Short mmCIF file of C-alpha atoms and ligand atoms in Angstrom, two decimals:
data_model
loop_
_atom_site.label_atom_id
_atom_site.label_comp_id
_atom_site.label_asym_id
_atom_site.label_seq_id
_atom_site.Cartn_x
_atom_site.Cartn_y
_atom_site.Cartn_z
CA MET A 1394 28.63 -46.89 -25.50
CA LYS A 1395 28.37 -49.01 -28.56
CA ILE A 1396 24.88 -49.91 -29.56
CA ILE A 1397 23.95 -52.56 -32.06
CA CYS A 1398 20.66 -52.09 -33.60
CA LEU A 1399 19.31 -55.24 -34.81
CA CYS A 1400 16.81 -54.16 -37.26
CA GLY A 1401 13.92 -56.07 -38.29
CA SER A 1402 12.32 -54.40 -41.27
CA PRO A 1403 12.57 -56.05 -44.94
CA LYS A 1404 13.01 -52.40 -46.15
CA GLY A 1405 16.35 -51.51 -44.29
CA PRO A 1406 17.52 -48.22 -43.96
CA VAL A 1407 14.36 -46.48 -45.45
CA SER A 1408 12.04 -48.33 -42.99
CA VAL A 1409 9.81 -46.46 -40.58
CA THR A 1410 11.39 -48.30 -37.72
CA MET A 1411 14.71 -47.01 -38.53
CA GLN A 1412 13.47 -43.41 -38.19
CA TYR A 1413 13.13 -44.04 -34.55
CA VAL A 1414 16.58 -45.45 -34.47
CA LYS A 1415 18.13 -42.56 -36.34
CA TYR A 1416 16.48 -39.97 -34.22
CA LEU A 1417 18.22 -41.49 -31.18
CA GLU A 1418 21.23 -41.48 -33.05
CA LEU A 1419 20.86 -37.62 -33.88
CA LYS A 1420 20.12 -36.86 -29.99
CA TYR A 1421 22.90 -39.16 -28.63
CA PRO A 1422 26.07 -38.48 -30.33
CA GLN A 1423 27.99 -39.43 -27.74
CA HIS A 1424 26.90 -43.06 -28.45
CA GLU A 1425 28.08 -45.12 -31.33
CA PHE A 1426 25.21 -46.80 -33.10
CA VAL A 1427 25.74 -49.87 -35.71
CA HIS A 1428 22.70 -50.67 -37.66
CA ILE A 1429 22.56 -54.42 -38.71
CA HIS A 1430 19.69 -54.78 -41.36
CA ALA A 1431 18.97 -58.58 -40.35
CA ALA A 1432 15.83 -58.89 -42.05
CA GLN A 1433 16.63 -57.19 -45.25
CA GLN A 1434 19.92 -59.23 -45.54
CA ILE A 1435 18.49 -62.43 -44.56
CA HIS A 1436 19.55 -64.53 -47.73
CA ARG A 1437 23.20 -63.13 -47.57
CA LEU A 1438 22.99 -64.08 -43.79
CA GLU A 1439 21.63 -67.53 -44.37
CA LYS A 1440 23.97 -68.42 -47.25
CA ASN A 1441 27.24 -66.63 -46.35
CA MET A 1442 28.45 -67.90 -43.11
CA GLU A 1443 31.58 -65.45 -42.99
CA PHE A 1444 29.00 -62.83 -43.05
CA PHE A 1445 26.83 -64.16 -40.52
CA ASP A 1446 30.22 -64.34 -38.25
CA GLU A 1447 31.16 -60.80 -39.13
CA ILE A 1448 27.81 -59.68 -37.61
CA MET A 1449 28.13 -61.55 -34.78
CA GLU A 1450 31.56 -60.01 -34.19
CA LYS A 1451 29.94 -56.92 -34.10
CA ILE A 1452 27.32 -58.10 -31.84
CA LYS A 1453 29.94 -59.27 -29.33
CA SER A 1454 31.60 -55.95 -29.28
CA ALA A 1455 28.07 -54.08 -28.16
CA ASP A 1456 27.64 -52.70 -24.91
CA PHE A 1457 23.92 -52.78 -25.46
CA VAL A 1458 21.54 -54.44 -28.17
CA LEU A 1459 18.49 -52.91 -29.49
CA TRP A 1460 15.97 -55.04 -30.96
CA ALA A 1461 14.29 -52.85 -33.56
CA PHE A 1462 11.52 -54.31 -35.51
CA PRO A 1463 8.10 -53.57 -37.23
CA LEU A 1464 5.11 -55.54 -36.57
CA TYR A 1465 4.12 -57.67 -39.35
CA ILE A 1466 1.32 -59.99 -39.18
CA LEU A 1467 1.28 -59.68 -35.13
CA HIS A 1468 4.47 -60.65 -34.96
CA VAL A 1469 8.06 -60.00 -36.11
CA HIS A 1470 8.69 -59.95 -39.85
CA GLY A 1471 9.33 -63.53 -41.26
CA ASN A 1472 13.11 -62.75 -42.25
CA PHE A 1473 13.61 -61.58 -38.74
CA LYS A 1474 12.15 -64.52 -37.34
CA ARG A 1475 14.65 -66.60 -39.63
CA PHE A 1476 17.50 -64.42 -38.26
CA ILE A 1477 16.36 -65.45 -34.57
CA GLU A 1478 16.35 -69.29 -35.79
CA LEU A 1479 19.87 -68.76 -37.33
CA ILE A 1480 21.35 -67.34 -33.84
CA PHE A 1481 20.08 -70.68 -32.27
CA GLU A 1482 20.87 -72.87 -35.30
CA PHE A 1483 24.43 -71.59 -35.54
CA LYS A 1484 24.68 -72.14 -31.74
CA LYS A 1485 25.74 -68.32 -31.19
CA GLU A 1486 23.82 -67.82 -27.99
CA LYS A 1487 26.99 -67.10 -25.75
CA ILE A 1488 27.51 -63.99 -27.98
CA PHE A 1489 24.31 -62.51 -26.43
CA GLU A 1490 24.76 -63.66 -22.95
CA GLY A 1491 24.82 -61.20 -20.38
CA LYS A 1492 24.35 -58.18 -22.71
CA TYR A 1493 21.86 -55.39 -21.96
CA CYS A 1494 19.19 -55.15 -24.53
CA ALA A 1495 15.89 -53.34 -25.27
CA ALA A 1496 13.10 -53.40 -27.80
CA ILE A 1497 11.68 -50.86 -29.98
CA SER A 1498 9.01 -51.37 -32.62
CA SER A 1499 6.55 -49.33 -35.07
CA SER A 1500 3.38 -50.57 -35.85
CA ILE A 1501 -0.15 -49.62 -35.58
CA ASN A 1502 -0.34 -51.39 -32.10
CA PHE A 1503 -2.20 -54.54 -33.24
CA TYR A 1504 -0.52 -57.28 -31.26
CA ASP A 1505 2.20 -55.31 -30.62
CA ASN A 1506 2.16 -56.60 -27.34
CA THR A 1507 2.46 -60.10 -28.22
CA ALA A 1508 5.50 -59.52 -30.52
CA HIS A 1509 7.26 -57.62 -27.59
CA ASN A 1510 6.52 -60.79 -25.38
CA TYR A 1511 8.26 -62.75 -27.79
CA ILE A 1512 11.46 -60.55 -28.09
CA ASN A 1513 11.57 -60.34 -24.48
CA ALA A 1514 11.49 -64.29 -24.09
CA ILE A 1515 14.01 -64.70 -26.92
CA SER A 1516 16.15 -62.13 -25.04
CA ASP A 1517 15.69 -64.24 -21.99
CA ASP A 1518 16.56 -67.62 -23.87
CA LEU A 1519 19.69 -66.02 -25.09
CA GLY A 1520 20.67 -65.10 -21.36
CA MET A 1521 20.29 -61.09 -22.04
CA LYS A 1522 19.38 -58.51 -19.75
CA TYR A 1523 16.38 -57.53 -21.02
CA ILE A 1524 15.27 -53.90 -19.80
CA ASP A 1525 11.95 -52.93 -21.43
CA PHE A 1526 10.48 -52.22 -24.73
CA PHE A 1527 9.04 -49.12 -26.60
CA SER A 1528 6.05 -49.81 -28.99
CA ALA A 1529 5.56 -46.73 -31.14
CA HIS A 1530 2.70 -46.02 -33.42
CA MET A 1531 4.49 -45.70 -36.52
CA ASN A 1532 3.38 -41.77 -36.64
CA LEU A 1533 4.57 -41.25 -32.85
CA LEU A 1534 7.71 -39.52 -34.00
CA THR A 1535 5.98 -36.88 -36.19
CA LYS A 1536 4.43 -35.66 -32.85
CA SER A 1537 6.61 -33.67 -30.45
CA GLU A 1538 4.93 -35.66 -27.46
CA GLY A 1539 5.80 -38.64 -29.05
CA ARG A 1540 9.75 -37.60 -29.79
CA LYS A 1541 9.50 -36.71 -25.92
CA LYS A 1542 8.35 -40.14 -24.83
CA LEU A 1543 10.90 -41.88 -27.01
CA LEU A 1544 13.95 -39.76 -25.58
CA GLY A 1545 12.36 -40.48 -22.30
CA PHE A 1546 12.75 -44.22 -23.23
CA ALA A 1547 16.41 -43.72 -24.03
CA GLU A 1548 17.18 -42.11 -20.93
CA TYR A 1549 15.48 -44.54 -18.85
CA ILE A 1550 17.35 -47.47 -20.80
CA PHE A 1551 20.65 -45.44 -20.71
CA ASN A 1552 20.24 -44.95 -16.91
CA CYS A 1553 19.39 -48.58 -16.09
CA ILE A 1554 22.75 -49.50 -17.93
CA ASP A 1555 24.56 -46.97 -15.92
CA SER A 1556 23.30 -48.28 -12.83
CA LYS A 1557 23.95 -51.77 -13.71
CA ILE A 1558 20.64 -52.73 -12.93
CA LEU A 1559 19.82 -56.50 -13.08
CA PRO A 1560 16.46 -56.86 -14.79
CA ALA A 1561 14.17 -59.71 -13.83
CA LYS A 1562 13.95 -62.60 -16.17
CA HIS A 1563 10.24 -62.91 -17.37
CA TYR A 1564 10.31 -66.07 -19.28
CA ASP A 1565 11.26 -69.85 -18.24
CA LYS A 1566 13.28 -71.90 -20.50
CA ILE A 1567 10.91 -74.18 -22.48
CA ASP A 1568 10.75 -77.53 -21.03
CA TYR A 1569 9.89 -79.98 -24.03
CA ILE A 1570 11.31 -83.07 -25.33
CA GLU A 1571 9.52 -84.75 -28.26
CA LYS A 1572 8.13 -88.08 -27.52
CA PRO A 1573 7.28 -90.14 -30.51
CA TYR A 1574 3.53 -90.22 -31.29
CA LEU A 1575 2.39 -93.62 -32.19
CA PRO A 1576 -1.03 -93.46 -33.69
CA GLY A 1577 -3.25 -96.21 -32.46
CA ALA A 1578 -4.67 -98.86 -34.77
CA GLY A 1579 -8.15 -98.23 -35.47
CA LEU A 1580 -10.34 -95.17 -35.84
CA GLU A 1581 -13.51 -95.22 -34.14
CA ARG A 1582 -15.02 -92.38 -36.11
CA LYS A 1583 -15.18 -91.75 -39.62
CA SER A 1584 -17.00 -88.62 -40.76
CA LYS A 1585 -18.39 -88.01 -44.18
CA THR A 1586 -17.83 -84.35 -45.16
CA GLY A 1587 -19.02 -83.47 -48.29
CA LYS A 1588 -16.86 -80.58 -47.59
CA LYS A 1589 -13.61 -79.73 -49.15
CA VAL A 1590 -10.76 -79.89 -46.48
CA ALA A 1591 -7.40 -78.44 -47.00
CA ILE A 1592 -4.48 -79.27 -44.88
CA LEU A 1593 -1.64 -76.90 -45.06
CA ALA A 1594 1.75 -77.72 -43.35
CA ASP A 1595 5.14 -76.17 -43.65
CA ASN A 1596 7.22 -79.31 -43.96
CA HIS A 1597 7.50 -82.90 -42.84
CA TYR A 1598 8.22 -83.67 -39.26
CA ASN A 1599 7.99 -87.11 -37.72
CA ASN A 1600 4.68 -86.32 -35.22
CA LEU A 1601 3.29 -83.73 -37.58
CA ASP A 1602 3.27 -86.33 -40.34
CA LYS A 1603 1.72 -89.04 -38.25
CA MET A 1604 -0.73 -86.57 -36.70
CA ILE A 1605 -1.87 -85.29 -40.23
CA GLU A 1606 -2.26 -88.90 -41.28
CA ARG A 1607 -4.38 -89.56 -38.59
CA PHE A 1608 -6.44 -86.30 -39.34
CA LYS A 1609 -6.52 -87.47 -42.87
CA ASN A 1610 -8.09 -90.93 -41.95
CA SER A 1611 -10.34 -89.23 -39.64
CA PHE A 1612 -12.60 -88.42 -42.91
CA ALA A 1613 -14.33 -90.85 -45.08
CA ASP A 1614 -13.75 -88.47 -48.35
CA GLU A 1615 -10.56 -87.21 -49.69
CA THR A 1616 -8.60 -84.53 -48.10
CA ASN A 1617 -6.20 -82.27 -49.71
CA LEU A 1618 -2.58 -81.99 -48.25
CA TYR A 1619 -0.23 -79.14 -49.09
CA TYR A 1620 3.08 -78.26 -48.06
CA LEU A 1621 4.54 -74.92 -48.05
CA SER A 1622 7.94 -76.18 -49.22
CA ASP A 1623 6.10 -77.54 -52.24
CA VAL A 1624 4.50 -73.93 -52.91
CA ASP A 1625 6.15 -71.55 -55.32
CA ILE A 1626 7.15 -68.91 -52.78
CA LYS A 1627 10.18 -66.63 -54.09
CA GLY A 1628 10.59 -64.33 -51.00
CA GLY A 1629 9.23 -62.55 -47.95
CA CYS A 1630 6.96 -59.77 -48.20
CA LEU A 1631 8.71 -56.65 -48.88
CA GLY A 1632 6.60 -54.04 -47.19
CA CYS A 1633 6.33 -52.15 -50.26
CA LEU A 1634 2.53 -51.77 -50.04
CA LYS A 1635 1.97 -52.15 -53.69
CA CYS A 1636 -0.92 -54.31 -52.62
CA GLY A 1637 -2.70 -50.88 -51.18
CA PRO A 1638 -4.89 -49.73 -54.31
CA ASP A 1639 -6.18 -53.01 -55.50
CA ASN A 1640 -4.53 -56.03 -53.81
CA LYS A 1641 -1.86 -56.60 -56.33
CA CYS A 1642 1.15 -58.00 -54.94
CA ALA A 1643 4.88 -57.23 -55.87
CA TYR A 1644 5.39 -60.92 -56.50
CA ASP A 1645 2.40 -61.44 -59.01
CA LYS A 1646 3.62 -63.25 -61.91
CA LYS A 1647 6.84 -64.05 -59.88
CA ASP A 1648 5.49 -66.71 -57.73
CA GLY A 1649 2.60 -68.98 -57.24
CA LEU A 1650 1.61 -68.09 -53.49
CA LYS A 1651 -1.38 -65.92 -54.51
CA THR A 1652 -2.90 -68.43 -57.05
CA PHE A 1653 -2.35 -71.27 -54.32
CA PHE A 1654 -3.90 -69.41 -51.53
CA ASN A 1655 -6.82 -68.31 -53.71
CA ASP A 1656 -7.39 -71.51 -55.52
CA GLU A 1657 -6.69 -74.28 -52.92
CA ILE A 1658 -7.04 -72.65 -49.38
CA LYS A 1659 -9.49 -69.92 -49.72
CA THR A 1660 -11.63 -72.39 -51.54
CA ALA A 1661 -11.89 -75.16 -48.53
CA ASP A 1662 -14.71 -75.37 -46.08
CA ILE A 1663 -12.38 -76.83 -43.47
CA ILE A 1664 -8.98 -75.67 -43.23
CA VAL A 1665 -6.21 -77.18 -40.93
CA PHE A 1666 -2.68 -75.55 -40.52
CA ALA A 1667 0.10 -77.79 -39.30
CA GLY A 1668 3.56 -76.79 -38.21
CA LYS A 1669 6.26 -77.64 -35.88
CA ILE A 1670 7.29 -75.06 -33.14
CA ARG A 1671 10.70 -73.45 -33.95
CA ASP A 1672 11.86 -71.43 -30.87
CA ARG A 1673 8.78 -69.73 -29.52
CA TYR A 1674 6.67 -69.52 -32.88
CA LEU A 1675 6.17 -71.54 -35.75
CA SER A 1676 8.75 -71.74 -38.50
CA SER A 1677 9.79 -68.81 -40.20
CA GLU A 1678 8.41 -70.45 -43.55
CA TRP A 1679 5.00 -70.34 -41.73
CA LYS A 1680 5.67 -66.64 -40.86
CA THR A 1681 6.75 -65.67 -44.39
CA PHE A 1682 3.58 -67.45 -45.60
CA LEU A 1683 1.35 -65.37 -43.25
CA ASP A 1684 3.28 -62.20 -43.94
CA ARG A 1685 2.54 -62.85 -47.96
CA LEU A 1686 -0.99 -63.09 -47.23
CA PHE A 1687 -1.13 -59.22 -46.80
CA PHE A 1688 -1.84 -58.98 -50.10
CA ASN A 1689 -5.42 -59.20 -48.79
CA THR A 1690 -4.35 -55.99 -46.91
CA HIS A 1691 -6.99 -55.66 -43.98
CA GLN A 1692 -9.98 -57.42 -45.50
CA LYS A 1693 -11.25 -60.84 -44.24
CA THR A 1694 -10.27 -64.02 -46.52
CA LEU A 1695 -11.62 -66.81 -44.72
CA ILE A 1696 -15.20 -65.79 -43.52
CA GLY A 1697 -17.18 -68.76 -42.75
CA LYS A 1698 -14.41 -71.34 -42.55
CA GLN A 1699 -13.73 -73.67 -39.79
CA VAL A 1700 -10.09 -73.95 -38.80
CA GLY A 1701 -8.20 -76.01 -36.79
CA PHE A 1702 -4.34 -76.36 -35.92
CA LEU A 1703 -2.07 -79.26 -35.79
CA ILE A 1704 1.37 -78.21 -33.68
CA SER A 1705 4.17 -80.36 -33.10
CA GLY A 1706 5.85 -78.85 -30.03
CA PRO A 1707 5.23 -77.04 -26.70
CA LEU A 1708 2.30 -75.07 -27.68
CA TRP A 1709 0.70 -74.85 -24.12
CA GLN A 1710 4.13 -73.30 -22.81
CA LEU A 1711 3.68 -70.63 -25.68
CA PRO A 1712 0.25 -68.99 -24.91
CA ASP A 1713 0.96 -65.97 -27.17
CA LEU A 1714 1.74 -68.22 -30.10
CA LYS A 1715 -1.95 -69.57 -29.85
CA GLU A 1716 -3.21 -66.02 -29.02
CA ASN A 1717 -1.67 -64.94 -32.33
CA LEU A 1718 -2.85 -67.52 -34.24
CA THR A 1719 -6.26 -67.34 -33.01
CA SER A 1720 -6.44 -63.58 -33.28
CA TYR A 1721 -5.14 -63.67 -37.03
CA PHE A 1722 -7.73 -66.26 -38.25
CA GLU A 1723 -10.50 -64.90 -36.17
CA PHE A 1724 -9.84 -61.56 -37.68
CA GLN A 1725 -10.15 -63.47 -40.96
CA GLY A 1726 -13.68 -64.30 -40.29
CA ALA A 1727 -12.95 -68.26 -39.62
CA ASN A 1728 -14.45 -69.98 -36.88
CA ILE A 1729 -11.46 -71.40 -34.70
CA VAL A 1730 -12.17 -74.76 -33.62
CA ASP A 1731 -9.40 -76.11 -31.75
CA PHE A 1732 -5.60 -76.56 -31.47
CA VAL A 1733 -4.03 -80.19 -31.02
CA SER A 1734 -0.52 -80.70 -29.83
CA ASP A 1735 1.75 -83.68 -29.66
CA GLU A 1736 2.43 -82.74 -25.91
CA PRO A 1737 1.39 -84.97 -23.12
CA SER A 1738 -2.17 -84.35 -21.93
CA PRO A 1739 -4.86 -86.38 -20.08
CA ASP A 1740 -6.62 -87.19 -23.72
CA SER A 1741 -4.73 -89.29 -26.24
CA ILE A 1742 -3.49 -87.29 -29.37
CA ASP A 1743 -5.27 -90.14 -31.44
CA ASN A 1744 -8.82 -88.83 -29.75
CA GLN A 1745 -7.67 -85.09 -29.77
CA VAL A 1746 -6.84 -85.47 -33.39
CA SER A 1747 -10.03 -87.47 -34.60
CA GLY A 1748 -12.14 -85.27 -32.28
CA LEU A 1749 -10.89 -82.10 -34.14
CA ALA A 1750 -11.79 -83.72 -37.46
CA GLU A 1751 -15.07 -84.38 -36.07
CA ARG A 1752 -15.90 -80.87 -34.62
CA LEU A 1753 -14.57 -79.34 -37.96
CA THR A 1754 -17.02 -81.45 -39.60
CA ILE A 1755 -20.08 -80.52 -37.48
CA GLY A 1756 -19.03 -76.85 -37.48
CA SER A 1757 -19.06 -76.85 -41.59
CA ARG A 1758 -22.25 -78.67 -41.72
CA LEU A 1759 -23.93 -76.29 -39.39
CA ASP A 1760 -22.23 -73.36 -40.74
CA TYR A 1761 -21.38 -72.73 -37.29
CA ILE A 1762 -19.26 -69.23 -36.55
CA LYS A 1763 -19.00 -68.19 -32.90
CA PRO A 1764 -19.12 -64.48 -32.22
CA ALA A 1765 -15.76 -62.90 -32.66
CA THR A 1766 -14.11 -62.00 -29.20
CA PHE A 1767 -11.93 -58.94 -28.17
CA ARG A 1768 -9.34 -60.11 -30.66
CA GLY A 1769 -11.46 -59.93 -33.64
CA ILE A 1770 -13.77 -57.02 -32.46
CA ALA A 1771 -10.90 -54.53 -31.27
CA GLY A 1772 -8.83 -55.56 -34.23
CA MET A 1773 -11.42 -54.55 -36.65
CA LYS A 1774 -11.97 -51.22 -34.79
CA ILE A 1775 -8.17 -50.54 -34.99
CA PHE A 1776 -8.09 -51.19 -38.82
CA ARG A 1777 -11.39 -49.16 -39.18
CA ASP A 1778 -10.23 -46.18 -37.69
CA GLU A 1779 -6.59 -46.19 -39.32
CA ILE A 1780 -7.97 -46.81 -42.70
CA TYR A 1781 -10.82 -44.19 -42.16
CA GLY A 1782 -8.23 -42.04 -40.96
CA SER A 1783 -5.09 -41.32 -42.68
CA LEU A 1784 -4.11 -44.97 -44.12
CA LYS A 1785 -6.96 -45.09 -46.70
CA VAL A 1786 -4.57 -43.04 -48.94
CA VAL A 1787 -2.48 -46.22 -49.30
CA PHE A 1788 -5.05 -48.91 -48.57
CA LYS A 1789 -7.86 -47.73 -51.42
CA ALA A 1790 -8.79 -51.06 -51.62
CA ASP A 1791 -9.55 -51.37 -48.03
CA HIS A 1792 -11.39 -48.16 -48.15
CA LYS A 1793 -13.89 -49.33 -50.69
CA ASN A 1794 -14.14 -52.80 -49.13
CA PHE A 1795 -14.90 -51.12 -45.58
CA LYS A 1796 -17.56 -49.09 -47.27
CA LYS A 1797 -18.94 -51.70 -49.24
CA THR A 1798 -19.31 -54.25 -46.27
CA GLY A 1799 -20.63 -51.76 -43.66
CA LEU A 1800 -17.32 -52.02 -41.58
CA TYR A 1801 -17.53 -48.02 -41.36
CA ASP A 1802 -19.90 -48.43 -38.47
CA PHE A 1803 -19.20 -45.05 -37.22
CA PRO A 1804 -20.54 -42.30 -36.73
CA GLN A 1805 -23.17 -44.55 -35.48
CA ARG A 1806 -25.75 -44.58 -38.61
CA ASN A 1807 -28.59 -45.81 -36.64
CA PHE A 1808 -30.17 -42.59 -36.47
CA PHE A 1809 -33.29 -43.43 -34.47
CA GLY A 1810 -31.36 -45.37 -31.73
CA GLN A 1811 -28.86 -42.40 -31.61
CA MET A 1812 -31.94 -39.92 -30.99
CA PHE A 1813 -33.45 -42.35 -28.36
CA SER A 1814 -30.13 -42.49 -26.39
CA ASN A 1815 -29.57 -38.86 -26.55
CA VAL A 1816 -33.10 -38.49 -25.00
CA ALA A 1817 -32.68 -41.42 -22.58
CA TYR A 1818 -29.43 -39.86 -21.39
CA TRP A 1819 -31.24 -36.22 -20.54
CA VAL A 1820 -34.35 -37.99 -19.00
CA THR A 1821 -32.35 -40.36 -16.95
CA SER A 1822 -30.19 -37.27 -15.72
CA LEU A 1823 -33.04 -35.96 -13.99
CA LYS A 1824 -32.34 -36.84 -10.40
CA PHE A 1825 -35.41 -38.62 -9.42
CA ILE A 1826 -35.11 -40.99 -12.44
CA GLU A 1827 -31.49 -41.47 -11.99
CA LYS A 1828 -32.05 -42.48 -8.34
CA LYS A 1829 -34.73 -45.08 -9.31
CA MET A 1830 -32.78 -46.27 -12.27
CA TYR A 1831 -29.56 -47.10 -10.23
CA ALA A 1832 -31.36 -48.36 -7.22
CA ASP A 1833 -33.09 -51.21 -9.78
CA MET A 1834 -30.06 -51.27 -12.11
CA PRO A 1835 -30.18 -55.28 -12.57
CA LYS A 1836 -33.78 -54.90 -13.89
CA PHE A 1837 -33.08 -51.91 -15.79
CA MET A 1838 -30.22 -53.93 -17.66
CA ILE A 1839 -32.60 -56.36 -18.96
CA LEU A 1840 -35.38 -53.83 -19.93
CA ASN A 1841 -34.22 -54.56 -23.62
CA TYR A 1842 -34.22 -58.29 -23.62
CA ARG A 1843 -37.97 -58.61 -23.10
CA ARG A 1844 -38.24 -58.43 -27.01
CA ALA A 1845 -36.27 -61.85 -27.21
CA PHE A 1846 -38.97 -63.62 -25.27
CA SER A 1847 -41.99 -62.03 -26.76
CA LYS A 1848 -44.01 -64.98 -28.67
CA LYS A 1849 -44.03 -62.86 -31.61
CA ILE A 1850 -40.48 -63.29 -32.49
C1 LIG B 124 2.59 -56.86 -44.20
C2 LIG B 124 2.28 -55.97 -43.11
C3 LIG B 124 1.95 -56.29 -42.24
C4 LIG B 124 1.70 -55.55 -41.02
N1 LIG B 124 1.17 -56.18 -39.78
C5 LIG B 124 1.02 -55.30 -38.79
C6 LIG B 124 0.22 -55.95 -37.60
O1 LIG B 124 0.16 -57.12 -37.34
N2 LIG B 124 0.20 -55.08 -36.57
C7 LIG B 124 0.78 -53.75 -36.48
O2 LIG B 124 0.34 -53.22 -35.54
N3 LIG B 124 0.90 -53.24 -37.67
C8 LIG B 124 1.38 -54.11 -38.76
N4 LIG B 124 1.71 -53.19 -39.92
C9 LIG B 124 2.20 -51.90 -39.88
C10 LIG B 124 3.57 -51.80 -39.82
O3 LIG B 124 4.03 -52.54 -38.54
C11 LIG B 124 3.98 -50.37 -39.70
O4 LIG B 124 3.82 -49.72 -41.09
C12 LIG B 124 5.41 -50.00 -39.49
O5 LIG B 124 5.81 -48.77 -39.11
C13 LIG B 124 6.37 -50.39 -40.63
O6 LIG B 124 7.66 -50.45 -40.42
P1 LIG B 124 9.13 -50.63 -41.56
O7 LIG B 124 8.77 -49.62 -42.28
O8 LIG B 124 9.73 -50.41 -40.39
O9 LIG B 124 8.77 -51.84 -42.08
C14 LIG B 124 2.11 -54.26 -41.11
C15 LIG B 124 2.48 -53.68 -42.17
C16 LIG B 124 2.63 -54.45 -43.28
C17 LIG B 124 3.12 -53.89 -44.67
#
């Protein structure tokens, strides 16, 4: 069988993900593996049509396509996203149609699920026969149990192909035709902010420009509008981890992204991110920008900011996109106020845009930050455990920051709390107390809340 591996790491052959592919190659010498380093070679693929067609010819000859990608900022790397965009831009969908495919990723399992959903959906869009995915923690291959699991995956996929199974499609085609947004004449509300407002868009698009205009006009005082296309960004994240020791980036002194982010975005009180959906995510330019923000490694960069989104495109058909953006910015410590898209909705776009401006302002005035949900909390626990474990060797700045900011909240340092719960554990194990406790569980559960209602606090 000829297996084409579409490799999504900017590091090419020396990437962690490729070690998983190479291991399969070693174990299945009867199959031919062809590696296409789509993310690493993106500039050549973009500029050299001959090279792009050469790659497409290889894919045409494949019996099976393996998407092999690492997780970069809750998704595929910006370069890999660009490769996927190019398939559609150059209208090469037919080449992929009807081919069996599966996906393998390496990561620390932070939003690997939504990244795999994306690849599944793109495979469905391309008319491929998507079988399954394998999401490896980056260290899985170092463990014999992990290697066994990986081979199990390969056996499963090869057996499915041998049996000519017809996998179910999971994603409908996106049903969206852009309707021109015609902003209404007057604005009912004007908000005095006294706050610094930054709007960051990737580029100019019809509806988006008008939404931004409406949004800007919803503020009495000045707003700052920036376009990624104007920011000096020399390239995508290299995955080199030079940011690990002290948050220095390989691009420092080479381009202006870091200065732009630190001076213009990080200093704003209200931040609005604006973009147009391309395939099932924002543009690869947006993705590249988010990847590059990794110079901050796993430290929160937008604590206390009010964040909103203006999106042109079928946002409500892409719950994973909303989930991803919400999670990323929630993890950064921001208050996610809302998303507005230009899709048909019961409320007018005018109202939604102006309402968003109003709510961002109120949130900012009140310094309102809602508690993090599972997204922010679970994400932080993954990072805490990873950095405390082996990753502190690489991410020294995170280790120092987590220690300083109390993010290493385990083992529980609350000595008296721990002592109390240990005693309570034994006391409530006494049969007659246990019986009483479970008989009256609702009352037991609110025992602690009495304090909140006491007059003293
Ligand atoms: C810039 C950057 C962003 C990352 N973002 C994520 C992420 O969102 N979720 C996750 O689980 N792992 C994330 N990781 C960890 C990588 O997915 C993991 O190290 C992977 O094995 C790298 O694979 P590669 O060597 O093939 O590029 C990130 C790593 C880097 C360098």
